[in-house]
Coordinates of C-alpha atoms and ligand atoms in Angstrom, one line a residue:
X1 CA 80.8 153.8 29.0
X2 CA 81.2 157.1 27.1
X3 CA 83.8 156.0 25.0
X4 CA 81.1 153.0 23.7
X5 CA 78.3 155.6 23.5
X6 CA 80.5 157.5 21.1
X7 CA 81.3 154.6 19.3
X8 CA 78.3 153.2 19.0
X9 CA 77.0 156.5 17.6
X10 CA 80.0 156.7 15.0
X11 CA 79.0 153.3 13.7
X12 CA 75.6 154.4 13.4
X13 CA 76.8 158.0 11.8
X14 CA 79.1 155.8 9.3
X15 CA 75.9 152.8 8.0
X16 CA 73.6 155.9 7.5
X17 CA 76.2 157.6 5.4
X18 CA 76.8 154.0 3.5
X19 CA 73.3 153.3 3.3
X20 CA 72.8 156.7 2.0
X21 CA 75.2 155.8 -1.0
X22 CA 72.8 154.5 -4.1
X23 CA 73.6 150.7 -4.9
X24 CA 75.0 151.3 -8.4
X25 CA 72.3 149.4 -11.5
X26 CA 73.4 146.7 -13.2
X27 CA 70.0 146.2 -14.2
X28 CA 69.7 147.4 -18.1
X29 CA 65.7 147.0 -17.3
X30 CA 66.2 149.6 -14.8
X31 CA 68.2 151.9 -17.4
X32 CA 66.2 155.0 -17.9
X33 CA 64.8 156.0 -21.6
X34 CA 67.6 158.0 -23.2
X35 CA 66.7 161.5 -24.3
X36 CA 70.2 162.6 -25.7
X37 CA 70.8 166.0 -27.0
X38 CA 71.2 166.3 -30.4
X39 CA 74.6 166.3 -32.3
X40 CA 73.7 168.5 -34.9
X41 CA 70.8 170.8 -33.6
X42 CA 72.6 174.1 -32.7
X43 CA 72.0 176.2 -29.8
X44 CA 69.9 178.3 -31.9
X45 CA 68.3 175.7 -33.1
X46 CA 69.2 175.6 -36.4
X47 CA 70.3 172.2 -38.2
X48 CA 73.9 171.3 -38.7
X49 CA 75.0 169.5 -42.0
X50 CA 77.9 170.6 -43.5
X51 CA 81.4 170.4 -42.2
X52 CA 81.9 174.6 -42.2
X53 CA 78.8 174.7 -40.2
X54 CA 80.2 172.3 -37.6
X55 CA 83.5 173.5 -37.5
X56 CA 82.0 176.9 -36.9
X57 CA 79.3 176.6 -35.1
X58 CA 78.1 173.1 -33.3
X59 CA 81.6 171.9 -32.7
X60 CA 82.8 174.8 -30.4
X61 CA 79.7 174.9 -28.9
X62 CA 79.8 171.4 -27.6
X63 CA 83.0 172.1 -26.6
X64 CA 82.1 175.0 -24.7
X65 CA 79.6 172.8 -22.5
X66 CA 81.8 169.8 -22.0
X67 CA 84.5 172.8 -20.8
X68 CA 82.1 174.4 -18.4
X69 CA 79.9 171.6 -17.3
X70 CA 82.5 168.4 -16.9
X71 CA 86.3 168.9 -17.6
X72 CA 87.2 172.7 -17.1
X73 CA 89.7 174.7 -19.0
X74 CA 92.9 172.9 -19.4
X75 CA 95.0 176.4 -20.3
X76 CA 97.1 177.1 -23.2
X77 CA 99.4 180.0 -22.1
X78 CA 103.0 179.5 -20.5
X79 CA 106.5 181.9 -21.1
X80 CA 108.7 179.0 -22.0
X81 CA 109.1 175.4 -21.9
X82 CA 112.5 173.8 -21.7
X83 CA 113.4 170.3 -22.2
X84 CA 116.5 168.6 -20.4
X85 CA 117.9 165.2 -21.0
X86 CA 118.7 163.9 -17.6
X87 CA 119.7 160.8 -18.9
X88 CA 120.2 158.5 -21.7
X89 CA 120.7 154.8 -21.0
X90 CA 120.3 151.3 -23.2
X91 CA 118.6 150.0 -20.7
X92 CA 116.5 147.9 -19.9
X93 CA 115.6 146.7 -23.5
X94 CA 119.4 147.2 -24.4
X95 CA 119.5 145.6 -28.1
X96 CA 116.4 147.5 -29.3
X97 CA 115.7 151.1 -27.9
X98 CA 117.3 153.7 -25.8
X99 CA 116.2 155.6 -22.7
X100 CA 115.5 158.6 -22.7
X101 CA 114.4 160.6 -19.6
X102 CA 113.9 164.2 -19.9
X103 CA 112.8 166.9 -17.5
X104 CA 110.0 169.5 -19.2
X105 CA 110.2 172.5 -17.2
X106 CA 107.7 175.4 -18.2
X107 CA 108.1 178.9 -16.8
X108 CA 105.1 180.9 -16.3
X109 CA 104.2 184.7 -14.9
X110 CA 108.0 184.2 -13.0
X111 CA 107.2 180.4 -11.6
X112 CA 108.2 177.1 -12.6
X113 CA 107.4 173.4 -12.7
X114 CA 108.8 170.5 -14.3
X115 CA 107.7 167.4 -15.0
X116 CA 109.3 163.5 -16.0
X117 CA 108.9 162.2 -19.5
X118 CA 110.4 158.6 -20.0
X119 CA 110.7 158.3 -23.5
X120 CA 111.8 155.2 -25.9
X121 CA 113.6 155.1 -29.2
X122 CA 113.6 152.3 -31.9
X123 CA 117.3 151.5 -32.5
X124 CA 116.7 150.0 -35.5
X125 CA 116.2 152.5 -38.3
X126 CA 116.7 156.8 -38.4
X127 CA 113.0 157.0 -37.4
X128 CA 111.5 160.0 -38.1
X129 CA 109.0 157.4 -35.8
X130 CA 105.5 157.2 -34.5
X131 CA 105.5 158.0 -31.1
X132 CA 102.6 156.4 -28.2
X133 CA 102.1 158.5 -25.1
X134 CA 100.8 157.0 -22.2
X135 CA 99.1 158.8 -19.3
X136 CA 100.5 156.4 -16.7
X137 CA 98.7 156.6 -13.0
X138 CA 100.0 153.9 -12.1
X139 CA 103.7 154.3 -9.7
X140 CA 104.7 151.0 -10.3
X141 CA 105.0 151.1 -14.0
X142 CA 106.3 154.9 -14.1
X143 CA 109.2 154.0 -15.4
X144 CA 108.4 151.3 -18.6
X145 CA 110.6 148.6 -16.8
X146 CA 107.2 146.7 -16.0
X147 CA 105.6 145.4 -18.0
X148 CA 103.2 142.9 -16.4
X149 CA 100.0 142.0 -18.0
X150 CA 101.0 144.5 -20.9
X151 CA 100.2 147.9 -19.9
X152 CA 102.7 149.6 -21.3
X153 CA 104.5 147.4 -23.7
X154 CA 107.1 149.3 -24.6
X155 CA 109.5 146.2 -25.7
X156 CA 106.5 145.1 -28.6
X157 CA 105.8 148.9 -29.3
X158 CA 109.4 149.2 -30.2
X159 CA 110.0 146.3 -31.8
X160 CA 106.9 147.1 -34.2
X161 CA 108.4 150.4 -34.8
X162 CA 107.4 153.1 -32.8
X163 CA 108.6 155.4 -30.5
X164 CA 107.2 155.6 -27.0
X165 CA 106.6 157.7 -24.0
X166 CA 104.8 157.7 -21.1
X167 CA 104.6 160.4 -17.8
X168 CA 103.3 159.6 -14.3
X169 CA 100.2 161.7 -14.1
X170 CA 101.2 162.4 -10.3
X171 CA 104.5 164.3 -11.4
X172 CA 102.0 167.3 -13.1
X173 CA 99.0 167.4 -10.4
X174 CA 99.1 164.4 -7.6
X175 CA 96.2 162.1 -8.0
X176 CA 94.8 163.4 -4.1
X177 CA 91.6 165.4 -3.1
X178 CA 94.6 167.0 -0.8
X179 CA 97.0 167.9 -3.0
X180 CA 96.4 167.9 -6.7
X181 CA 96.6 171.1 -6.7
X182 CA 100.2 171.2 -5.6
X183 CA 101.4 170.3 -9.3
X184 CA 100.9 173.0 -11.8
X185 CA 97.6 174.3 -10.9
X186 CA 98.6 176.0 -7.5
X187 CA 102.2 176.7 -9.5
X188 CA 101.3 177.8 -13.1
X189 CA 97.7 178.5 -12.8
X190 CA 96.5 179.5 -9.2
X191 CA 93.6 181.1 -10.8
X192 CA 92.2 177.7 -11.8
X193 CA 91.4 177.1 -7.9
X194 CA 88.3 178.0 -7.2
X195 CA 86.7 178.6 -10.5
X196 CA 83.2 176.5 -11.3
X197 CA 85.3 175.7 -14.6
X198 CA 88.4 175.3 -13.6
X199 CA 90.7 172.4 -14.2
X200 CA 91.0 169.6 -11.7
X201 CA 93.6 166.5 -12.1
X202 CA 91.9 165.2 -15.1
X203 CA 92.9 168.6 -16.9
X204 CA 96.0 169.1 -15.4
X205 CA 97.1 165.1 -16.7
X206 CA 95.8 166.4 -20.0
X207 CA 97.6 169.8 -19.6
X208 CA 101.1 167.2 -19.4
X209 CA 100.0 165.3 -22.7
X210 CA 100.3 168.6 -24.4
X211 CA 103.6 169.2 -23.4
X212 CA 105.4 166.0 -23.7
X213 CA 104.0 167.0 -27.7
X214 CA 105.7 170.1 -27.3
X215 CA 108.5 167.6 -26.7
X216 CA 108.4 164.9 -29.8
X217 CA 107.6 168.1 -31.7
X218 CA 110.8 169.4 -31.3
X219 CA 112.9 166.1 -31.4
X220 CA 114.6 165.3 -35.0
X221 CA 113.3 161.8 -34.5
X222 CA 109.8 162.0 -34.2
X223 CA 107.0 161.9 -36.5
X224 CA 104.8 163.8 -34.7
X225 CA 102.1 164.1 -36.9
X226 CA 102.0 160.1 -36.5
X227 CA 101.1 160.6 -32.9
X228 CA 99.2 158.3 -30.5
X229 CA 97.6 159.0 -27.3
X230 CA 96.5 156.0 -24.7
X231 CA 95.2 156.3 -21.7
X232 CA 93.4 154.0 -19.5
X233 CA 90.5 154.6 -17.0
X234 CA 90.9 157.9 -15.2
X235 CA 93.4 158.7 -17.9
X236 CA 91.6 158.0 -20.6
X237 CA 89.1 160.2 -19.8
X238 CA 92.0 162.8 -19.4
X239 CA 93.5 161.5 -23.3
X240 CA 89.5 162.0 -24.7
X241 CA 89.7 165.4 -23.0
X242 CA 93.1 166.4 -24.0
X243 CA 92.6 165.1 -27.9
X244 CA 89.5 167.6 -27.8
X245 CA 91.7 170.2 -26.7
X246 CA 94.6 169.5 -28.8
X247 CA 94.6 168.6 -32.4
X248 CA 97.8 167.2 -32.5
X249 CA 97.5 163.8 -32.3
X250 CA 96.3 161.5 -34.5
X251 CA 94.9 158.7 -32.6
X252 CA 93.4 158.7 -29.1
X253 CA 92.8 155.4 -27.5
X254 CA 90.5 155.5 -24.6
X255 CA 90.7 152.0 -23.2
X256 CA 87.9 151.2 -20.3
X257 CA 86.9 155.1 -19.6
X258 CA 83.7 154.6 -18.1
X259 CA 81.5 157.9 -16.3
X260 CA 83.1 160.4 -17.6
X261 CA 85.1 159.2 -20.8
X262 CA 83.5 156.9 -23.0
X263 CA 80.1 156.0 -21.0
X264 CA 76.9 158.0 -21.7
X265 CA 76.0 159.8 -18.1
X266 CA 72.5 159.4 -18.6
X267 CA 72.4 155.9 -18.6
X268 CA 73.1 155.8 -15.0
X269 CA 74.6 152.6 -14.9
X270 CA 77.7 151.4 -13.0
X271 CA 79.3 154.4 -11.5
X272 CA 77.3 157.4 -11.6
X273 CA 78.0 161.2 -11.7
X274 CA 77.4 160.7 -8.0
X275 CA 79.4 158.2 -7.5
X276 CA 82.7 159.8 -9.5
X277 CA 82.4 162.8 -8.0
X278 CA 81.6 161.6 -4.6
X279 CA 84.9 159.1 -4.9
X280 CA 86.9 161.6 -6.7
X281 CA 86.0 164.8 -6.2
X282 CA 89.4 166.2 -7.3
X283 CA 88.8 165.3 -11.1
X284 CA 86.0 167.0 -12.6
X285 CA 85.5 171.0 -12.3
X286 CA 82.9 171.6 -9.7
X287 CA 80.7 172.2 -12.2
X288 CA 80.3 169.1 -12.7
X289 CA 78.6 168.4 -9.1
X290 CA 75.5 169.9 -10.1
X291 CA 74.6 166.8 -12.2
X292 CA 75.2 164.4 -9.1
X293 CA 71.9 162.2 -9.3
X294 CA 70.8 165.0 -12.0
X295 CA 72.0 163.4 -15.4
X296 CA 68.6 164.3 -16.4
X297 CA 69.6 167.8 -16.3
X298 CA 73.2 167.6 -17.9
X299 CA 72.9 169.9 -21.7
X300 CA 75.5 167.5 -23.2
X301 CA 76.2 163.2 -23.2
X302 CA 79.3 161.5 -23.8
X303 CA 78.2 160.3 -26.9
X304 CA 79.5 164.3 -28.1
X305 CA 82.8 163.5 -27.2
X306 CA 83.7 161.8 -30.8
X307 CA 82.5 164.7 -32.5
X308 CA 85.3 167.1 -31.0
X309 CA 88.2 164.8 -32.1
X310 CA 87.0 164.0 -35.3
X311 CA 88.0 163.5 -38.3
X312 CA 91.0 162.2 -36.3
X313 CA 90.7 158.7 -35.5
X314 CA 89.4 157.5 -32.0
X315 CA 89.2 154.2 -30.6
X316 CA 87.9 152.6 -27.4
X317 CA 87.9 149.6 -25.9
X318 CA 85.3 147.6 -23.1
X319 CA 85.9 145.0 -20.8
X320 CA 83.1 142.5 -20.4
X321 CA 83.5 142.1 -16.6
X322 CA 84.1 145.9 -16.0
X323 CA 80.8 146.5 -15.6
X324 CA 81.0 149.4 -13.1
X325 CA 82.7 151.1 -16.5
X326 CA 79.5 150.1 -18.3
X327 CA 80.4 148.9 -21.5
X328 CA 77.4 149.1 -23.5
X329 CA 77.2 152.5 -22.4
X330 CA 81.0 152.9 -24.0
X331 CA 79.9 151.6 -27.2
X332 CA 76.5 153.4 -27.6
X333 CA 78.9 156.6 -26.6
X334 CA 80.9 156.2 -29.9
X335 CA 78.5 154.5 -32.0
X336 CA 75.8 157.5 -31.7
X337 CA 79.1 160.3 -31.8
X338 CA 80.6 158.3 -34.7
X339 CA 77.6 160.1 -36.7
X340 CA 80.0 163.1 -36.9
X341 CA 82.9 161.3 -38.7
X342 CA 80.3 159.8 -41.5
X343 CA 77.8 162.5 -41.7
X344 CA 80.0 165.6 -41.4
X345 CA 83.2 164.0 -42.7
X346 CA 82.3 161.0 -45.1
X347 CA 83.8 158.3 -43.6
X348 CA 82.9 154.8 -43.2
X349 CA 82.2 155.1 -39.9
X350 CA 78.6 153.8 -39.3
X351 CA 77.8 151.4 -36.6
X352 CA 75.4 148.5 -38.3
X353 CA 75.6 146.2 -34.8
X354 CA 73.5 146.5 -31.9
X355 CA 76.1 146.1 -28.7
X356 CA 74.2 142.9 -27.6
X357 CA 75.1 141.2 -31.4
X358 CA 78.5 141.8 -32.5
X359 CA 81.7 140.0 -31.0
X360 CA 84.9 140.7 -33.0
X361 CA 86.4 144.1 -32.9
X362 CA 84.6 146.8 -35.2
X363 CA 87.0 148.7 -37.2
X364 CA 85.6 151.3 -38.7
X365 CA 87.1 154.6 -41.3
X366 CA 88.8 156.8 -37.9
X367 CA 86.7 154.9 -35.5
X368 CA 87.2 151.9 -33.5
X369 CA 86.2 149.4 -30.9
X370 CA 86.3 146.4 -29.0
X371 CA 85.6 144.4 -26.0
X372 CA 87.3 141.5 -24.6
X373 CA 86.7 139.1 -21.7
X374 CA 88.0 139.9 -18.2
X375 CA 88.2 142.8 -15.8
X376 CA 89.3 146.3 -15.4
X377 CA 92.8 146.7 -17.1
X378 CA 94.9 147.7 -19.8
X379 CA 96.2 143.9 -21.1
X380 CA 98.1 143.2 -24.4
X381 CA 94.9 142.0 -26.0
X382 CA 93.9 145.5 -25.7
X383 CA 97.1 147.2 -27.1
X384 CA 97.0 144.1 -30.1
X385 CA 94.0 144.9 -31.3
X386 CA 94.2 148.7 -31.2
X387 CA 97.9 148.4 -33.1
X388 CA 95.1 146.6 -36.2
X389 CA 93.1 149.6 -35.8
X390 CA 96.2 151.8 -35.7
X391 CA 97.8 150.1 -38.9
X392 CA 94.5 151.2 -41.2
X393 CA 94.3 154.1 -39.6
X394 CA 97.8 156.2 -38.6
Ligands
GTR401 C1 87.4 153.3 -10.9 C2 86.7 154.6 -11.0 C3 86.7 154.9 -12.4 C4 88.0 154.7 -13.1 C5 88.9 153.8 -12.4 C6 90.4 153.9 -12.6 O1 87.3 152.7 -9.7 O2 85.5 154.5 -10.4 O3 86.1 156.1 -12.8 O4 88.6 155.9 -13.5 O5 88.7 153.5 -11.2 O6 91.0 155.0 -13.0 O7 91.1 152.9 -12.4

């Protein structure tokens, strides 16, 4: 008797708590009037044109807020960073590239950690080569021997002549509310915890990116001013955060990023500051909370993401079923910051298409986009078309 009292007030306790959860909009009817800030109207209010002023002034400012208010700091300091090859195999694409996997260890105020970088050479050729980094979540394709569906197609990347590498995001902070702390953050950088601004998973992911650069920086075969950064969903919203942070690479590709990489916040649709944070409260820096079913409230949009990678070339990429990703919001996100690269830097980098109109990719001067049918995924549609984009553009 007890025991269903109990449980019939736990199943009460749990349909409140779902029914307290906002259905997400799918409606664009229902999609509130955007009031965006504005790209070039400083804090002080003055009006940005030229590139000196942005460089000096608007740019870090945005990149200020986007550090407080949504990603936290990803830190720059460490002692020493040490690259071992662990091993250094043919396999598995035995005629065409070699293996290599190599432990980065960095040492910092007397502590280490190390994480796993699986990198492919080109045989054919002395290189110096491109390289592609992908921030891999995903266990089963940690190692590049998978390679259903295309998501990390390291037999085509090769065999079109570029280097590539990829590290599981769990092996610098674990992808758990629990324990993502247990990579680097409680190890390197215990004074992240806790901070309104400190780095969560998202950071820490971008925090790796940086040093598997440190490695192709260092290796005789790279090219690593030809570098590529690709990341898919949750990790490409890490990439877009990490290309901000680190002007080493050349090309970003944020494929599908939704709330909280290539989607404007404000727009509310599909997942929702709420919803992220609520789902994955181990990403964003707390800061971030404060905007749960507040976008109105948030100082910065998406759409000022661009702006702090440019005039390096960035690309993203929509599915047409991945709604919950909102893909309109994507491409309004880069269209509108896109006004960075052709107002501040020249380029030929204007949007002419409404979203609704256009169908074939748009590659622009720096900046690029497309959307193809299906769901939620990195495919080989999406890597084919960015590897056009990347052809003009690396
Ligand atoms: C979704 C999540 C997104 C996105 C994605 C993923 O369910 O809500 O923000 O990051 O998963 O990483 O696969």
């Amino acid at each position: 008797m007890k025991l269903t009292r109990t449980l019939t007030l736990l199943f009460l306790l749990i349909s409140m708590h779902t029914m307290a959860q906002k259905e997400p909009n799918y409606d664009e009817s229902k999609v509130p009037a955007l009031s965006l800030p504005d790209l070039f109207i400083s804090e002080s209010g003055a009006y940005i044109k030229s590139k000196t002023e942005w460089e000096n002034v608007r740019k870090p400012e945005i990149f200020k807020l986007f550090e407080r208010e949504v990603y936290g700091q990803i830190p720059k300091d460490f002692d020493q960073i040490t690259f071992e090859l662990v091993s250094q195999t043919a396999n598995p694409y035995e005629d065409i590239s070699t293996l290599e996997e190599v432990n980065i260890t960095v040492l910092r105020n007397g502590k280490s950690h190390t994480m796993r970088l699986n990198f492919f050479l080109p045989k054919t050729g002395n290189g110096p080569f491109p390289v592609i980094l992908l921030i891999n979540y995903k266990p089963k394709y940690a190692d590049g021997r998978l390679n259903e569906e295309g998501f990390w197609p390291v037999k085509e990347l090769i065999e079109r002549g570029f280097a590539t590498a990829s590290f599981h995001a769990e092996t610098v902070a674990p992808d758990q509310v629990e324990s993502f702390q247990s990579g680097i953050i409680s190890t390197l950088y215990p004074e992240q915890s806790g901070l309104a601004d400190g780095i969560k998973a998202l950071g820490a992911w971008g925090w790796g990116a940086m040093r598997a650069m440190d490695y192709f920086e260092h290796h005789p075969k790279v090219d690593s001013q030809k570098s590529i950064l690709v990341g898919f969903s949750r990790s490409g919203k890490a990439a877009l955060w990490t290309s901000a942070n680190d002007p080493r690479w050349a090309i970003t590709f944020a494929n599908e990023s939704g709330c909280g990489g290539a989607a404007l916040s404000k727009r509310k649709f599909g997942e929702t500051v709420e919803a992220i944070n609520r789902r994955f409260p181990h990403w964003f820096a707390d800061n971030f909370k404060k905007y749960n079913e507040n976008e109105e409230s948030l100082p910065l949009d998406q759409h000022m993401l661009p702006g702090l990678i440019a005039p390096r070339a960035v690309y993203y990429a929509s599915a047409r079923e991945d709604q919950w990703a909102d893909p309109k919001g994507e491409y309004l996100g880069l269209s509108l910051g896109s006004r960075v690269y052709s107002e501040i830097y020249g380029k030929k980098a204007e949007f002419l298409t409404e979203f609704e109109q256009f169908s074939g990719p748009v590659h622009l001067e720096s900046v690029g986009y497309h959307i193809r049918e299906g769901k939620h995924n990195l495919t080989w549609e999406d890597w084919r078309i960015f590897l056009e984009f990347v052809e003009k553009n690396l």
